[in-house]
Amino acid sequence: MNEIPLLHILFVSTALFFIGMYGFFTRRNIITMLMSIELILNSVNINFVAFNKYLYPDKLDGLFFAIFIIAIAAAEAAVAIAIIINLYRSHSSIDVEDADELKF
Amino acid sequence: MIEEIARTEQGDMVINLGPQHPATHGVLHLVITLNGETIKKVEPHLGYIHRSIEKMCECLSYRQFIYVTSRMDYLSSHINNHGSALCVEKGMQIEVPSRAKVIRVIMDELTRIASHELWWGAMAMDTGAFTPFFYAFRERETITDIMEETCGARLTMNYIVPGGVMADLHPDFQKKVKEFIKLFRAKTDEYNELVTGNVIFQNRMKGVGVLSKEDAISYGCTGPSARGSGVSCDIRKLYPYEVYDQVKFEEVIENGCDSFARYLVRIREMYQSIGIIEQLIDNIPEGDFQAKTKAVLKLPKGEFYSRVETARGELGVYIVSEGATTPYRIKFRSPGFSNLSALDHMARGSKIGDLVAMMGTLDLVIPDIDR
Amino acid sequence: MWSLSNIAGITQTWLNATFNPTIALWSEFVIVGVLVIALFAVLGLGLVYMERKVAAHIQIRLGPNRVGPMGIFQTTADTVKLIMKEGLTPDGSDHFLFNLAPFVVMIAAMLVLAPIAFAKNFQIWDINIGVLYVSAVSSISVIGILMAGWASNNKYSLLGAMRSGAQIVSYELSVGLSIISIVVLSGSLQLSDIIASQQDGWWIFKGHIPVIIAFVIFIIAVTAETNRAPFDLAEAESELTAGFHTEYSGMKFALFFLAEYINIFIVCAIGATLFFGGWMPLHIGNWQGFNQVMDYIPSSVWFISKTLFLIFLIMWFRWTFPRLRIDQLLNLEWKYLLPISMVNLLLITVMAIMKWHF
Amino acid sequence: MGPSSLLVLIMAAVAFSAGGIAIAKILVKGTKNPQKGQPYECGIPTVGKTWIQFNVGYYLFALIFLIFDVELVFLYPWAVVVKQVGWPALIDIGVFLFILFLGFLYAHKKGALKWM
Amino acid sequence: MTPGEYIKNIVNGVKSLLTGMKLTGYYFMHPKEIITEQYPETRPVLSERFRGEVVMSHDEKNEHRCTGCTACELACPNGTIKIITKFETSPEGKKKKALDTFIYHLELCTMCNLCIVACPTDAIKMAQNFEHSVYDRNQLTKVLNKPGSKLMEGVE
Amino acid sequence: MSQLENKSQNSFPGEVHPVPGGDVVLTRLDDVINWARSNSLWPLTFATSCCGIELMSVASSKYDFSRFGFEVARASARQADVIIIAGTIVNKMAPVLKRLYDQMPDPKYVIAMGACAISGGPFFYNTYSVVKGADHVIPVDVYIAGCPPRPEALLNSLITLQQKIKSGYTREQIKAG
Amino acid sequence: MTNDELKIKLTGLFPSVTFEEGGEWVNAVVPFTEWKTIAQQFRNDPNLKCDYLFCLTCVDWKTHLTMVYHLTSTVFRHNMVIKIKLDRSNPEIETVCDTWRTAELLEREVYEMFGVKFLHHPDLRRLILTDDFEGFPLRKDFEDPVNMIKL
Amino acid sequence: MTANQIIFYLISALVLGSGVLAVTTQKIFRSAIWLLFSLIGIAGMFFWMDMNFIAAVQIIVYVGGIVVLIIFSIFLTQQSGNQMAKPVRNRVLFSTLAVLFGFAFTFMLINQHRFSASSDKLVEPSISNIGMRMLGSGEQGYVLPFEVVSILLLAAMIGCIVIAIKSRPEEK
Ligand code: SF4
Ligand code: SF4
Ligand code: SF4
């Protein structure tokens, strides 16, 4: 396990973060944007767990943070998708370009 | 097909159910418009087993055409033969010997039971229970064995001929029928245990496929399908033929109007049929089994209509004769055709699973519809 | 004593003694791999055969009896045939996902095998989160089904997949809650611990009525989760021809078929482990003599027979009941099973804290 | 065996499935015809597109499921220690479940759990 | 729904399910209820009247009773029977119509029994043979009179 | 049984056509494969009319075609091995039948059950809509006459089909003799 | 009601109706122009209440077509037969599927078998025959040398 | 390289590769599937780090929940077989540059930082430890967040239902 330096893990998480960013920038579809956000959140999760593992093996806070992030991500995803579907029903499109005027 | 696409709205899905589909019991083709899982419209497309029987019969003599009728509603082939023979007899004014009459009625009722047994199994299969099918066929097999012994075939009997029946009863007939009655009484309780009382089944059936009394009449539904909606339409009671006016039986009517009511009608009808057989089986009069008829039958000019009650409802045979040896025009008023026309009305707003169960309770036999 | 764990131990020591560690490790991997594949095949063949025989006997007929004695090679013939059948990929489908879906389902089924204790000390990986792992990994298979249904480009498949998606996720809750009830009682997620906690009696006996309720809920919910009748809406034959695998043929179809039976085996194995003590022989309190007699029966036999019993139960359901409609199915979960199992969980907690169980 | 067994299992599954499919690919020569690739719909050409969006009542269930799923996740660690902690744990989880149950009741009342 | 009804629903539901399971369980436990007959090993005893195929009976002298009157051909509703007649000169020198070939299309036959009823000399009858599976449909077209057979004495 | 064997011998006169690539291993393998295929014929649930009822009877407890391993009736053509054409094929149904057959993966077999499927049977003359024999639409392997054939007769045809598969000859080879 | 009473009643109600002899039931011949209103009256008249159309068909008499409607009242249980003569070259008649809903499919069948056009029918399409079928098979002069093998 | 390393790099490749595919694929359903693989990879990484619990949570919530939900919403809103609208070329260029630059910058910062482990004591991340912490109220106790999460979930649920019911088409 410790044969892998922390840096490599951080590389993965950072890369994942920016992949998510890229998706967030380029996608025009709200659902895919949501997916990008999930990627970003996950990259953060990796960091938390890795820090916990490598730097603070005597504590479990990183793990707890990750759990709470997952919980919140779930809640967020649920609400987001409810909104998306609502949006779709009123605009019959989920392209961000079309949904500029977000009025409910 | 293209019109169908045009007619569907956004978000609707058009699904073909059939012609090859286990639930359609043959080759019915239903085009279903779905919204999610909710049915918006059901459109029957027929003709996948249209065998031009009516045209064929115009070339067949009055003795010959009867065999074709047993291929129409093959589950009550006997009753179909009966109806056709009645029509010819009406035209020729043949008096059928009373022994033949009783034999015909017993056979009719056996056929009806066999048909209902099969319906019961198939209907349970439609709702997803496989085992009842096998139990139903166990009883049905005994009936077909009885049939085979006397009539010579298991399904398409062609036993009734104008003027009587083709052959006398087999010597073992009465014994076997009595055995069957015993078996039937012993085994049908299982039907209720296994299916009728089952909570899942009841939930699938109750309140589903509602067909009100007025609609049932307007759609021309007959048979158990209509009697489940409280319509009294049993030809055996209303226009008795053969010896039906001499036996005691009750016209089964349920007022539930839903699938469960139709289900119950058929279950109860089986008991009525058994009752009829019990009354007759010991009182088969001696005598001829066939009236003396000419070798070549010629119906006088005119129009003849006979009605019998098949397992699915009222079968009408309408013969227009020009005085030749073959009918000029023959029309079979098939019960399934009218019952099917009510399907769209019943199915709207329910689920696919309901549709399948509904078709089960209508007890469709497709060759009977297409002819 | 010939027991599975001994054989495993001997093999391992032998391997380690004969080869250097790397090769020993690799050969161990290979052995495990081959064993699980064999297990898969045997389970698939055996369970399908069993299903057909059970169905036949319930339906007062004989079932396969002409291929081999008692027809035991029937399923072998089926498998060989399925392998030797053309595997179609419909033109309009999403080829990549269409071919991927069976793999996903298979991998999910295979992964769940890891923590299952087939006999005393005979486990692939006694993972410390045992049952949590099981319920996590088994939830992957729903993705496989959705994938299959969507990629087929077929309306029946799509409908079937959506149905099964909604169904599986819903029933996962009840399964989870009834698993948690046992976790509360045994205080561990690790399967070996859970089994050990049933040393003096199985939970189904020790836990009074609440555990029996939990068991009933469990068995209903896993029946639904494995898409078995009366919850087989995903492949409801009389409605959606063959549901999500309408378009699959040959080996790809066989994989779905196989995965279904493996999943049944797995959930039943988990059920047997949680409620019937896994490989633990039937022990009653402190009846020493009785317990010792029971110990003579090998642990694997205990495990297998308990699992088979549960499998039989599920098959029994299938061949008795009509199918539910989709809204009734979801109603059953959300209106009945979920609230009941929640309340039941609280009851069991109280019981556990008060030490009311035996 | 440790976590690496997972890898072994995955490999085994892949080998098994791929092997089976490959045998069929190699040994079985199927005939080709234009109808073979079309979707199977009871022997009738499909009407309209399959991949249309359509209304399903399933997604509300999935939404609510997700929430409960998270709840379930929190229940696992709790369940393990509840015997050691005793009553306080019961109270904690009681509050937790109660709050969620409120949500459940709300959903029920609003008819979100009714099939549409 | 009151809690009471709720519980009653559940209890009744479970009870009805258990009744069903009891029944299927009974059959599972009682293999003697199995009614399967194993076909290729045990062939069924068919009743005399079973209509499997039309045959022409020949006696040991290879004689049949068919006069070639074509009554059966006319009676048959779907042209299953084709009778080819020839003229035979009887010993007295009278020319007489006689049967040459009795062609029977088994693939068309509906086993309706009309030909048997129509035959004035009972030359043909129904056999109880039902194993007609073949690889080629031409094999189903049969000639019923055996080669070299002739009309039985005394049959008019 | 002996009668059956006779029949199959009669229908394969002439020399034996070796299966392409038939060295020892492959032929052994072929034997195994043919054995498997012949013993696991999954029918498509395809019944158009009266003969379908007898098809159902064959499935029922008394005749029970599951003894041969045929009971896995598939509703989807993709998983079926054999179509039992039970009933009349009319002009409107013919394309459907063809399509179903086409959509089945190889190898696939066809049994024509009953007079209708063989030749149009009772509806041969004077009808404008009946296909005069299913073999006008798709190739047929085994014909079983009757109207409807008894359940045993259908079993008999299934056994005949099994023998055909076991012998390893294709339809063309049998035709060619 | 016996047949004679029915006849009297009908003549009173619809003067344009004539009767045909023969058959067990009243055979009323109706001019096709008035059919729509007469049909509704049959259905709704409190003394007739013929709410059940149990057979609808057509007969080709080579010179003309005859539509035949068999009606029953589920209240009074009397049966009657309505006949309407139609022109053979261009048969047209008002639909009755709003009066008796079973007529919808039955009329579609007659439409493709005899070529009778039902005016105002909501959905007059092919029901049974294939889409490219030509001719009206139940007419007497129908010939189909390809499919039909004459015995 | 030891097996452990190989496994790590394999997992990383899976995570990053399918991550990239998830944000670039033009078919939305496939995009969701790639996301799924990326998430499973991350779970695998947690397994690799011996954080079994969090790995299982990751799979349960993400794979069993969120991805399923996303797939359902795709069914609900998309002609899912179609290609999605292509992103504007300029924007692709711009975001690629920005992302690359951002990545380089961040990674440089991380690279310069010297991480050092704070202690060598090891707390087994076992489930009972997690459970004890979760129900503990002292230092490192998470009982309060735990209860708060329930309120969050309640709020989310009510929110979802309110929003979803609002848009529900009229029932027949
Ligand atoms: S049984 Fe019927 S169909 Fe067969 S040959 Fe005789 S008359 Fe013709
Ligand atoms: S079989 Fe009988 S009816 Fe037919 S030709 Fe011969 S004698 Fe005449
Ligand atoms: S062969 Fe006879 S029984 Fe079979 S479908 Fe045709 S008419 Fe019906």
PDB file of N, CA and C in Angstrom, chain E residues 35-41 44 46 50 77-80 82 106-111 129-137 139-140, chain F residues 3 7 11 61-64 67 115 118-119 121-122 124-125 132 135 141-147 150 152-153 155-157 159-160 164:
ATOM      1  N   ILE E  35     -49.408 -37.847 -13.519  1.00  0.00           N
ATOM      2  CA  ILE E  35     -50.227 -38.583 -14.478  1.00  0.00           C
ATOM      3  C   ILE E  35     -49.532 -38.721 -15.822  1.00  0.00           C
ATOM      4  N   THR E  36     -48.264 -38.408 -15.863  1.00  0.00           N
ATOM      5  CA  THR E  36     -47.579 -38.438 -17.150  1.00  0.00           C
ATOM      6  C   THR E  36     -47.520 -39.859 -17.702  1.00  0.00           C
ATOM      7  N   GLU E  37     -47.810 -39.965 -18.981  1.00  0.00           N
ATOM      8  CA  GLU E  37     -47.570 -41.250 -19.631  1.00  0.00           C
ATOM      9  C   GLU E  37     -46.378 -41.048 -20.553  1.00  0.00           C
ATOM     10  N   GLN E  38     -45.488 -42.002 -20.540  1.00  0.00           N
ATOM     11  CA  GLN E  38     -44.230 -41.787 -21.252  1.00  0.00           C
ATOM     12  C   GLN E  38     -44.346 -42.321 -22.651  1.00  0.00           C
ATOM     13  N   TYR E  39     -44.508 -41.411 -23.583  1.00  0.00           N
ATOM     14  CA  TYR E  39     -44.969 -41.843 -24.894  1.00  0.00           C
ATOM     15  C   TYR E  39     -44.121 -42.879 -25.626  1.00  0.00           C
ATOM     16  N   PRO E  40     -42.902 -42.634 -25.988  1.00  0.00           N
ATOM     17  CA  PRO E  40     -42.340 -43.624 -26.911  1.00  0.00           C
ATOM     18  C   PRO E  40     -42.272 -45.004 -26.283  1.00  0.00           C
ATOM     19  N   GLU E  41     -42.159 -45.062 -24.967  1.00  0.00           N
ATOM     20  CA  GLU E  41     -42.105 -46.378 -24.332  1.00  0.00           C
ATOM     21  C   GLU E  41     -43.497 -46.996 -24.228  1.00  0.00           C
ATOM     22  N   PRO E  44     -50.121 -45.217 -26.276  1.00  0.00           N
ATOM     23  CA  PRO E  44     -51.467 -45.222 -25.693  1.00  0.00           C
ATOM     24  C   PRO E  44     -52.348 -46.243 -26.393  1.00  0.00           C
ATOM     25  N   LEU E  46     -55.521 -46.688 -28.071  1.00  0.00           N
ATOM     26  CA  LEU E  46     -56.485 -45.782 -28.660  1.00  0.00           C
ATOM     27  C   LEU E  46     -57.801 -46.499 -28.893  1.00  0.00           C
ATOM     28  N   PHE E  50     -60.924 -43.840 -32.959  1.00  0.00           N
ATOM     29  CA  PHE E  50     -59.999 -42.743 -33.183  1.00  0.00           C
ATOM     30  C   PHE E  50     -59.628 -42.654 -34.647  1.00  0.00           C
ATOM     31  N   PRO E  77     -64.706 -33.213 -48.220  1.00  0.00           N
ATOM     32  CA  PRO E  77     -64.854 -31.756 -48.360  1.00  0.00           C
ATOM     33  C   PRO E  77     -63.637 -31.058 -48.942  1.00  0.00           C
ATOM     34  N   ASN E  78     -62.486 -31.655 -48.865  1.00  0.00           N
ATOM     35  CA  ASN E  78     -61.356 -30.894 -49.379  1.00  0.00           C
ATOM     36  C   ASN E  78     -60.433 -31.698 -50.281  1.00  0.00           C
ATOM     37  N   GLY E  79     -61.053 -32.496 -51.108  1.00  0.00           N
ATOM     38  CA  GLY E  79     -60.296 -33.100 -52.195  1.00  0.00           C
ATOM     39  C   GLY E  79     -59.111 -33.927 -51.763  1.00  0.00           C
ATOM     40  N   THR E  80     -59.255 -34.599 -50.659  1.00  0.00           N
ATOM     41  CA  THR E  80     -58.141 -35.387 -50.176  1.00  0.00           C
ATOM     42  C   THR E  80     -57.955 -36.654 -50.998  1.00  0.00           C
ATOM     43  N   LYS E  82     -58.273 -38.871 -54.367  1.00  0.00           N
ATOM     44  CA  LYS E  82     -58.335 -38.802 -55.821  1.00  0.00           C
ATOM     45  C   LYS E  82     -58.404 -40.242 -56.286  1.00  0.00           C
ATOM     46  N   LEU E 106     -52.613 -37.564 -47.343  1.00  0.00           N
ATOM     47  CA  LEU E 106     -52.687 -37.472 -45.883  1.00  0.00           C
ATOM     48  C   LEU E 106     -52.438 -36.048 -45.421  1.00  0.00           C
ATOM     49  N   GLU E 107     -51.632 -35.317 -46.157  1.00  0.00           N
ATOM     50  CA  GLU E 107     -51.317 -33.961 -45.707  1.00  0.00           C
ATOM     51  C   GLU E 107     -52.516 -33.030 -45.809  1.00  0.00           C
ATOM     52  N   LEU E 108     -53.552 -33.458 -46.537  1.00  0.00           N
ATOM     53  CA  LEU E 108     -54.736 -32.615 -46.631  1.00  0.00           C
ATOM     54  C   LEU E 108     -55.861 -33.096 -45.724  1.00  0.00           C
ATOM     55  N   CYS E 109     -55.783 -34.315 -45.331  1.00  0.00           N
ATOM     56  CA  CYS E 109     -56.941 -34.953 -44.718  1.00  0.00           C
ATOM     57  C   CYS E 109     -57.251 -34.321 -43.366  1.00  0.00           C
ATOM     58  N   THR E 110     -58.538 -34.097 -43.136  1.00  0.00           N
ATOM     59  CA  THR E 110     -58.931 -33.504 -41.867  1.00  0.00           C
ATOM     60  C   THR E 110     -59.534 -34.526 -40.919  1.00  0.00           C
ATOM     61  N   MET E 111     -59.480 -35.767 -41.267  1.00  0.00           N
ATOM     62  CA  MET E 111     -60.000 -36.853 -40.438  1.00  0.00           C
ATOM     63  C   MET E 111     -61.463 -36.615 -40.065  1.00  0.00           C
ATOM     64  N   ASN E 129     -53.546 -45.206 -36.437  1.00  0.00           N
ATOM     65  CA  ASN E 129     -52.125 -44.891 -36.506  1.00  0.00           C
ATOM     66  C   ASN E 129     -51.937 -43.379 -36.567  1.00  0.00           C
ATOM     67  N   PHE E 130     -51.080 -42.875 -35.736  1.00  0.00           N
ATOM     68  CA  PHE E 130     -50.941 -41.416 -35.729  1.00  0.00           C
ATOM     69  C   PHE E 130     -49.508 -40.956 -35.958  1.00  0.00           C
ATOM     70  N   GLU E 131     -48.569 -41.870 -36.058  1.00  0.00           N
ATOM     71  CA  GLU E 131     -47.177 -41.434 -36.160  1.00  0.00           C
ATOM     72  C   GLU E 131     -46.814 -41.161 -37.613  1.00  0.00           C
ATOM     73  N   HIS E 132     -47.194 -39.993 -38.058  1.00  0.00           N
ATOM     74  CA  HIS E 132     -47.004 -39.701 -39.468  1.00  0.00           C
ATOM     75  C   HIS E 132     -45.839 -38.773 -39.729  1.00  0.00           C
ATOM     76  N   SER E 133     -44.902 -38.651 -38.830  1.00  0.00           N
ATOM     77  CA  SER E 133     -43.914 -37.608 -39.081  1.00  0.00           C
ATOM     78  C   SER E 133     -42.919 -38.039 -40.158  1.00  0.00           C
ATOM     79  N   VAL E 134     -42.665 -37.118 -41.063  1.00  0.00           N
ATOM     80  CA  VAL E 134     -41.758 -37.394 -42.188  1.00  0.00           C
ATOM     81  C   VAL E 134     -40.894 -36.171 -42.434  1.00  0.00           C
ATOM     82  N   TYR E 135     -39.836 -36.395 -43.196  1.00  0.00           N
ATOM     83  CA  TYR E 135     -38.970 -35.273 -43.521  1.00  0.00           C
ATOM     84  C   TYR E 135     -39.378 -34.572 -44.804  1.00  0.00           C
ATOM     85  N   ASP E 136     -40.168 -35.262 -45.576  1.00  0.00           N
ATOM     86  CA  ASP E 136     -40.505 -34.713 -46.884  1.00  0.00           C
ATOM     87  C   ASP E 136     -42.002 -34.850 -47.075  1.00  0.00           C
ATOM     88  N   ARG E 137     -42.632 -33.776 -47.443  1.00  0.00           N
ATOM     89  CA  ARG E 137     -44.086 -33.839 -47.443  1.00  0.00           C
ATOM     90  C   ARG E 137     -44.627 -34.716 -48.559  1.00  0.00           C
ATOM     91  N   GLN E 139     -43.901 -37.628 -49.062  1.00  0.00           N
ATOM     92  CA  GLN E 139     -44.138 -38.962 -48.539  1.00  0.00           C
ATOM     93  C   GLN E 139     -45.524 -39.113 -47.941  1.00  0.00           C
ATOM     94  N   LEU E 140     -46.208 -38.013 -47.749  1.00  0.00           N
ATOM     95  CA  LEU E 140     -47.527 -38.104 -47.139  1.00  0.00           C
ATOM     96  C   LEU E 140     -48.602 -38.431 -48.167  1.00  0.00           C
TER      97      LEU E 140
ATOM     98  N   GLN F   3     -39.519 -48.719 -35.861  1.00  0.00           N
ATOM     99  CA  GLN F   3     -40.199 -48.175 -37.025  1.00  0.00           C
ATOM    100  C   GLN F   3     -39.609 -46.813 -37.401  1.00  0.00           C
ATOM    101  N   LYS F   7     -37.576 -45.514 -40.756  1.00  0.00           N
ATOM    102  CA  LYS F   7     -37.973 -44.333 -41.508  1.00  0.00           C
ATOM    103  C   LYS F   7     -36.768 -43.443 -41.777  1.00  0.00           C
ATOM    104  N   SER F  11     -34.984 -42.378 -45.346  1.00  0.00           N
ATOM    105  CA  SER F  11     -34.897 -41.030 -45.876  1.00  0.00           C
ATOM    106  C   SER F  11     -33.466 -40.571 -46.100  1.00  0.00           C
ATOM    107  N   SER F  61     -49.526 -31.978 -18.265  1.00  0.00           N
ATOM    108  CA  SER F  61     -48.917 -33.039 -17.455  1.00  0.00           C
ATOM    109  C   SER F  61     -48.993 -34.408 -18.096  1.00  0.00           C
ATOM    110  N   LYS F  62     -50.047 -34.674 -18.814  1.00  0.00           N
ATOM    111  CA  LYS F  62     -50.218 -36.045 -19.271  1.00  0.00           C
ATOM    112  C   LYS F  62     -49.178 -36.411 -20.319  1.00  0.00           C
ATOM    113  N   TYR F  63     -48.875 -35.490 -21.198  1.00  0.00           N
ATOM    114  CA  TYR F  63     -47.930 -35.834 -22.260  1.00  0.00           C
ATOM    115  C   TYR F  63     -46.542 -35.287 -21.956  1.00  0.00           C
ATOM    116  N   ASP F  64     -46.509 -34.094 -21.416  1.00  0.00           N
ATOM    117  CA  ASP F  64     -45.311 -33.571 -20.796  1.00  0.00           C
ATOM    118  C   ASP F  64     -44.059 -33.632 -21.663  1.00  0.00           C
ATOM    119  N   ARG F  67     -40.133 -33.961 -20.586  1.00  0.00           N
ATOM    120  CA  ARG F  67     -39.286 -35.139 -20.438  1.00  0.00           C
ATOM    121  C   ARG F  67     -38.140 -35.113 -21.436  1.00  0.00           C
ATOM    122  N   ALA F 115     -52.364 -30.597 -40.756  1.00  0.00           N
ATOM    123  CA  ALA F 115     -52.606 -30.494 -42.179  1.00  0.00           C
ATOM    124  C   ALA F 115     -52.416 -29.074 -42.684  1.00  0.00           C
ATOM    125  N   ILE F 118     -48.833 -28.146 -43.196  1.00  0.00           N
ATOM    126  CA  ILE F 118     -48.168 -28.910 -44.241  1.00  0.00           C
ATOM    127  C   ILE F 118     -48.597 -28.409 -45.612  1.00  0.00           C
ATOM    128  N   SER F 119     -49.905 -28.222 -45.769  1.00  0.00           N
ATOM    129  CA  SER F 119     -50.357 -27.956 -47.125  1.00  0.00           C
ATOM    130  C   SER F 119     -51.550 -27.024 -47.188  1.00  0.00           C
ATOM    131  N   GLY F 121     -54.172 -27.840 -45.815  1.00  0.00           N
ATOM    132  CA  GLY F 121     -55.102 -28.822 -45.288  1.00  0.00           C
ATOM    133  C   GLY F 121     -56.555 -28.560 -45.586  1.00  0.00           C
ATOM    134  N   PRO F 122     -57.346 -28.404 -44.562  1.00  0.00           N
ATOM    135  CA  PRO F 122     -58.777 -28.221 -44.761  1.00  0.00           C
ATOM    136  C   PRO F 122     -59.084 -26.973 -45.567  1.00  0.00           C
ATOM    137  N   PHE F 124     -57.444 -25.889 -48.233  1.00  0.00           N
ATOM    138  CA  PHE F 124     -56.633 -25.921 -49.438  1.00  0.00           C
ATOM    139  C   PHE F 124     -57.409 -25.371 -50.620  1.00  0.00           C
ATOM    140  N   TYR F 125     -58.657 -25.777 -50.740  1.00  0.00           N
ATOM    141  CA  TYR F 125     -59.445 -25.371 -51.897  1.00  0.00           C
ATOM    142  C   TYR F 125     -60.340 -24.198 -51.552  1.00  0.00           C
ATOM    143  N   LYS F 132     -50.643 -22.250 -48.915  1.00  0.00           N
ATOM    144  CA  LYS F 132     -50.785 -23.692 -49.121  1.00  0.00           C
ATOM    145  C   LYS F 132     -49.529 -24.416 -48.674  1.00  0.00           C
ATOM    146  N   ASP F 135     -44.163 -24.545 -45.962  1.00  0.00           N
ATOM    147  CA  ASP F 135     -42.867 -24.613 -46.611  1.00  0.00           C
ATOM    148  C   ASP F 135     -42.780 -23.693 -47.825  1.00  0.00           C
ATOM    149  N   ASP F 141     -38.475 -28.827 -41.503  1.00  0.00           N
ATOM    150  CA  ASP F 141     -37.677 -30.024 -41.286  1.00  0.00           C
ATOM    151  C   ASP F 141     -38.523 -31.268 -41.158  1.00  0.00           C
ATOM    152  N   VAL F 142     -39.547 -31.180 -40.351  1.00  0.00           N
ATOM    153  CA  VAL F 142     -40.352 -32.366 -40.100  1.00  0.00           C
ATOM    154  C   VAL F 142     -41.812 -32.010 -40.286  1.00  0.00           C
ATOM    155  N   TYR F 143     -42.528 -32.889 -40.958  1.00  0.00           N
ATOM    156  CA  TYR F 143     -43.960 -32.701 -41.125  1.00  0.00           C
ATOM    157  C   TYR F 143     -44.682 -33.739 -40.284  1.00  0.00           C
ATOM    158  N   ILE F 144     -45.737 -33.337 -39.646  1.00  0.00           N
ATOM    159  CA  ILE F 144     -46.519 -34.312 -38.906  1.00  0.00           C
ATOM    160  C   ILE F 144     -47.989 -34.110 -39.288  1.00  0.00           C
ATOM    161  N   ALA F 145     -48.542 -35.128 -39.895  1.00  0.00           N
ATOM    162  CA  ALA F 145     -49.892 -34.990 -40.416  1.00  0.00           C
ATOM    163  C   ALA F 145     -50.917 -35.244 -39.333  1.00  0.00           C
ATOM    164  N   GLY F 146     -52.098 -34.771 -39.599  1.00  0.00           N
ATOM    165  CA  GLY F 146     -53.191 -34.935 -38.647  1.00  0.00           C
ATOM    166  C   GLY F 146     -53.945 -33.637 -38.568  1.00  0.00           C
ATOM    167  N   CYS F 147     -55.142 -33.705 -38.028  1.00  0.00           N
ATOM    168  CA  CYS F 147     -55.888 -32.447 -37.962  1.00  0.00           C
ATOM    169  C   CYS F 147     -56.766 -32.439 -36.740  1.00  0.00           C
ATOM    170  N   ARG F 150     -52.446 -35.931 -32.776  1.00  0.00           N
ATOM    171  CA  ARG F 150     -52.515 -36.181 -31.328  1.00  0.00           C
ATOM    172  C   ARG F 150     -51.260 -35.654 -30.661  1.00  0.00           C
ATOM    173  N   GLU F 152     -49.311 -37.283 -28.800  1.00  0.00           N
ATOM    174  CA  GLU F 152     -48.246 -38.264 -29.005  1.00  0.00           C
ATOM    175  C   GLU F 152     -47.634 -38.111 -30.380  1.00  0.00           C
ATOM    176  N   ALA F 153     -48.469 -37.773 -31.344  1.00  0.00           N
ATOM    177  CA  ALA F 153     -47.934 -37.614 -32.689  1.00  0.00           C
ATOM    178  C   ALA F 153     -46.942 -36.470 -32.731  1.00  0.00           C
ATOM    179  N   LEU F 155     -45.150 -35.486 -30.227  1.00  0.00           N
ATOM    180  CA  LEU F 155     -43.945 -35.992 -29.577  1.00  0.00           C
ATOM    181  C   LEU F 155     -43.143 -36.822 -30.563  1.00  0.00           C
ATOM    182  N   ASN F 156     -43.871 -37.628 -31.319  1.00  0.00           N
ATOM    183  CA  ASN F 156     -43.215 -38.440 -32.321  1.00  0.00           C
ATOM    184  C   ASN F 156     -42.437 -37.581 -33.304  1.00  0.00           C
ATOM    185  N   SER F 157     -43.039 -36.471 -33.705  1.00  0.00           N
ATOM    186  CA  SER F 157     -42.323 -35.624 -34.656  1.00  0.00           C
ATOM    187  C   SER F 157     -41.112 -34.990 -34.000  1.00  0.00           C
ATOM    188  N   ILE F 159     -39.301 -36.391 -31.735  1.00  0.00           N
ATOM    189  CA  ILE F 159     -38.263 -37.420 -31.701  1.00  0.00           C
ATOM    190  C   ILE F 159     -37.640 -37.561 -33.085  1.00  0.00           C
ATOM    191  N   THR F 160     -38.496 -37.495 -34.096  1.00  0.00           N
ATOM    192  CA  THR F 160     -37.965 -37.579 -35.452  1.00  0.00           C
ATOM    193  C   THR F 160     -36.980 -36.456 -35.719  1.00  0.00           C
ATOM    194  N   LYS F 164     -33.007 -36.531 -36.673  1.00  0.00           N
ATOM    195  CA  LYS F 164     -32.441 -35.811 -37.807  1.00  0.00           C
ATOM    196  C   LYS F 164     -31.241 -35.002 -37.372  1.00  0.00           C
TER     197      LYS F 164
END
